[in-house]
mmCIF file of C-alpha atoms in Angstrom:
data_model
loop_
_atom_site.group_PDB
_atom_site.id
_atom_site.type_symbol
_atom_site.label_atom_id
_atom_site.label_comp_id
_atom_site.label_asym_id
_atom_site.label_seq_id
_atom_site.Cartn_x
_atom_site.Cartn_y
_atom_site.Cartn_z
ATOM 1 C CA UNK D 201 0.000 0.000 0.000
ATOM 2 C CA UNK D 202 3.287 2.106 0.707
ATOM 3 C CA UNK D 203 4.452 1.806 -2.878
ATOM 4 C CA UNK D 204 0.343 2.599 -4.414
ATOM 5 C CA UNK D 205 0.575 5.733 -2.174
ATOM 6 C CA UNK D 206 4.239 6.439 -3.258
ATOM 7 C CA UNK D 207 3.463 6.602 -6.717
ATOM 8 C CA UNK D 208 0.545 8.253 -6.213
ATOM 9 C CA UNK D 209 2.170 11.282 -5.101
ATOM 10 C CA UNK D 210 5.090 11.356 -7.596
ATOM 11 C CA UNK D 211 2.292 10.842 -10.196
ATOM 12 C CA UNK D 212 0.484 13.853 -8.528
ATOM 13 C CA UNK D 213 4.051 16.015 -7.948
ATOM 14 C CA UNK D 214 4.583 14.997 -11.889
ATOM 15 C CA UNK D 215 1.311 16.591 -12.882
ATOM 16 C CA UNK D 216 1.880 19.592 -11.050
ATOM 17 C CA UNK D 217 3.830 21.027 -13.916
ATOM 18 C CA UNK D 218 1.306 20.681 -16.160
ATOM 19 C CA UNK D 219 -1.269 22.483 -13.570
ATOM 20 C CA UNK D 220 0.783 25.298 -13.577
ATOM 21 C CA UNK D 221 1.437 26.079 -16.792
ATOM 22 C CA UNK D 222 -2.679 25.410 -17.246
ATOM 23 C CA UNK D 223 -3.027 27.844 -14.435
ATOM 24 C CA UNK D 224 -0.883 30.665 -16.342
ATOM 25 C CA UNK D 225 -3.487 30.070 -19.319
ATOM 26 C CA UNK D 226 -6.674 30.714 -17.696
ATOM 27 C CA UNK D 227 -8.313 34.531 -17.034
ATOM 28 C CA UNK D 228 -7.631 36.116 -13.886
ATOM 29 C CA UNK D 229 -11.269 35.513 -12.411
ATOM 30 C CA UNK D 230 -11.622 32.173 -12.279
ATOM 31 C CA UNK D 231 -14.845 30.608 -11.645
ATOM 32 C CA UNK D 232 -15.621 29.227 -8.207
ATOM 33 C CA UNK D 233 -14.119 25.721 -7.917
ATOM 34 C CA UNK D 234 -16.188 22.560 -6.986
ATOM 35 C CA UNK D 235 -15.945 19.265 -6.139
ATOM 36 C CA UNK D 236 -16.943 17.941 -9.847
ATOM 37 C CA UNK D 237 -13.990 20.630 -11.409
ATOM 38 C CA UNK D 238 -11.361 19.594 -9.084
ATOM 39 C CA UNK D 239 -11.977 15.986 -9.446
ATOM 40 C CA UNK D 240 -11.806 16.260 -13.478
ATOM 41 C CA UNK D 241 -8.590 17.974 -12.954
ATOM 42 C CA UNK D 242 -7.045 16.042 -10.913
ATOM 43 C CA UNK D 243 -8.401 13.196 -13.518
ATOM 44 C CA UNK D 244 -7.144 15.074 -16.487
ATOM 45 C CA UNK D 245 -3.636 15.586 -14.235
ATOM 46 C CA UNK D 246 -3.048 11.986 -13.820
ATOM 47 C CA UNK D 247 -3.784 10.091 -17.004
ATOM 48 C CA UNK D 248 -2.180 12.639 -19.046
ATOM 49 C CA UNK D 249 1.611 11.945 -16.460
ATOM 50 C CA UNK D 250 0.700 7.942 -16.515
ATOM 51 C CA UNK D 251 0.457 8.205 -20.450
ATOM 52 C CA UNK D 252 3.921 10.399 -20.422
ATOM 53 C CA UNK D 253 5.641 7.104 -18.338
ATOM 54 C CA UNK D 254 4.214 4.664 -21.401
ATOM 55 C CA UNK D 255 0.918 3.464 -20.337
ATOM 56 C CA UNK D 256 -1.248 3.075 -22.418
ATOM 57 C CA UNK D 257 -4.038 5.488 -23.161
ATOM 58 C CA UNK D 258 -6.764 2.992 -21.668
ATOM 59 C CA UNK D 259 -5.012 1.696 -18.562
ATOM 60 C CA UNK D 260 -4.030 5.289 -17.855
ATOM 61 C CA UNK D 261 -7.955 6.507 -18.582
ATOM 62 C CA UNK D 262 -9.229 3.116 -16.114
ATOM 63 C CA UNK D 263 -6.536 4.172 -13.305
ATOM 64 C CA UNK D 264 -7.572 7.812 -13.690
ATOM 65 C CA UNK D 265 -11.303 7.203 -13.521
ATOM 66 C CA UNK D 266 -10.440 4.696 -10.472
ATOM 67 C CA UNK D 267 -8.163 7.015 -8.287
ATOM 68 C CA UNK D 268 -10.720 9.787 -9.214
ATOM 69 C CA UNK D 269 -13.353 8.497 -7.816
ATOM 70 C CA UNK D 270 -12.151 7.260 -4.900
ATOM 71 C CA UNK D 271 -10.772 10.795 -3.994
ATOM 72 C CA UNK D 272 -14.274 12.580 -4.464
ATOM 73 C CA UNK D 273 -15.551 9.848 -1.985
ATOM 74 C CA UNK D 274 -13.346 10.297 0.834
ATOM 75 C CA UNK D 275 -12.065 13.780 0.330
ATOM 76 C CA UNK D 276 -14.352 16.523 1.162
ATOM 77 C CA UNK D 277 -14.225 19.903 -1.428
ATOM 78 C CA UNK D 278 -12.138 21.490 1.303
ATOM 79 C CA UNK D 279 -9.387 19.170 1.375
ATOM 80 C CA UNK D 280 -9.794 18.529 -2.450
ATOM 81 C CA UNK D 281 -8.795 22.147 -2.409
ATOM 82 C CA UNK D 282 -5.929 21.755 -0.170
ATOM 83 C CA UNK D 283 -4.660 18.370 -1.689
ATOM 84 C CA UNK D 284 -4.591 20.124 -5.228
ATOM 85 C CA UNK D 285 -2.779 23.130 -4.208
ATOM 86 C CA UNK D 286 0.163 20.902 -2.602
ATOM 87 C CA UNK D 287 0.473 19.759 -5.630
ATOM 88 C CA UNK D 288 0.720 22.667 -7.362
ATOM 89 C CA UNK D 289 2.773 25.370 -5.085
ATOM 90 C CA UNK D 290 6.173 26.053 -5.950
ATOM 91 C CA UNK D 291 7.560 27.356 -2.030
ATOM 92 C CA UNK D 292 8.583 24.798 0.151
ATOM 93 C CA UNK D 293 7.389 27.137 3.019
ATOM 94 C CA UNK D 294 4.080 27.500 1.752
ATOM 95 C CA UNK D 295 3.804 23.345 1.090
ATOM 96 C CA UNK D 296 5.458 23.137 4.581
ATOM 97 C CA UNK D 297 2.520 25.241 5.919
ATOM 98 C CA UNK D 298 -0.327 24.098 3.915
ATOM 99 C CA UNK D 299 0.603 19.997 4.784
ATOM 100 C CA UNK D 300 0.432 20.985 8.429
ATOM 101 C CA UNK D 301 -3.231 21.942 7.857
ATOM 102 C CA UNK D 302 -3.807 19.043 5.973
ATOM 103 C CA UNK D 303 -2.344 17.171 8.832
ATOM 104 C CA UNK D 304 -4.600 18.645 11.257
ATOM 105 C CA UNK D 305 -7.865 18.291 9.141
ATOM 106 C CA UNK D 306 -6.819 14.414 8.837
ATOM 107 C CA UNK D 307 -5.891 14.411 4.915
ATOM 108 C CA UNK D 308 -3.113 11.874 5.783
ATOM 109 C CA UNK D 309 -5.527 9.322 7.617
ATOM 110 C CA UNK D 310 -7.858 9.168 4.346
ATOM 111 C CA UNK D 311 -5.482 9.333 1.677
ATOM 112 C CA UNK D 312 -3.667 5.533 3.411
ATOM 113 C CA UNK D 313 -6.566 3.927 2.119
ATOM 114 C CA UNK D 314 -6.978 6.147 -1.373
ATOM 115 C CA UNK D 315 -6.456 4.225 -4.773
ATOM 116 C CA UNK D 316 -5.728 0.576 -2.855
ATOM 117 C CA UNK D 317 -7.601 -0.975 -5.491
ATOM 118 C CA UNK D 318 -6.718 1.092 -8.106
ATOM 119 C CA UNK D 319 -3.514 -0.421 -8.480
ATOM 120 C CA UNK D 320 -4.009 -3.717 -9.863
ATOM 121 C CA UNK D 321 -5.491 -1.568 -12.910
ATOM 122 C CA UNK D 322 -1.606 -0.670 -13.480
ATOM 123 C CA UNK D 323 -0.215 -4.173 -13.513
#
């Protein structure tokens, strides 16, 4: 479960890039975020870095949908929020501060359990 949550993140910290250079694209008012735009990010995020390492399109789209999912059932739009911009800040002061929160709020707890079936999708 280690190694599912491992790659999980460096598929996340991967995918950051890619958020922030979508970020510099958009208009500066930005609509308000929910739980349904976040998740299709995040969705978008992942399959598009899993395709990058050489899976293909389909296992990357089934792993995407899988990991998706599970993180709009267990994450509240709060923590969406905060999981999503740890991903995408560039300070290590700021991630420093912002993990803490998550830390507090429990984010760690939930995310153990995150994706544990997702992984076979990989294999």
């Amino acid at each position: 479960m280690k190694k599912l949550f491992f790659a999980f993140c460096m598929i996340i910290a991967c995918s950051s890039q890619v958020a922030m250079a979508q970020s510099k694209t958009k208009t500066k008012t930005q609509p308000t975020e929910t739980k349904a735009s976040i998740l299709k990010a995040l969705h978008s995020d992942i399959s598009e870095s899993i395709i990058k390492e050489g899976t293909p399109k389909e296992k990357a789209e089934k792993f995407a949908d899988c990991l998706t999912k599970d993180l709009g059932a267990k994450l509240t739009l709060e923590e969406l929020k905060i999981f999503q911009k740890l991903n995408t800040l560039k300070s290590q002061k700021e991630k420093d501060e912002l993990a803490k929160k998550a830390e507090k709020m429990g984010i760690r707890k939930k995310m153990e359990t995150v994706g544990v079936n997702c992984g076979s999708i990989l294999k």
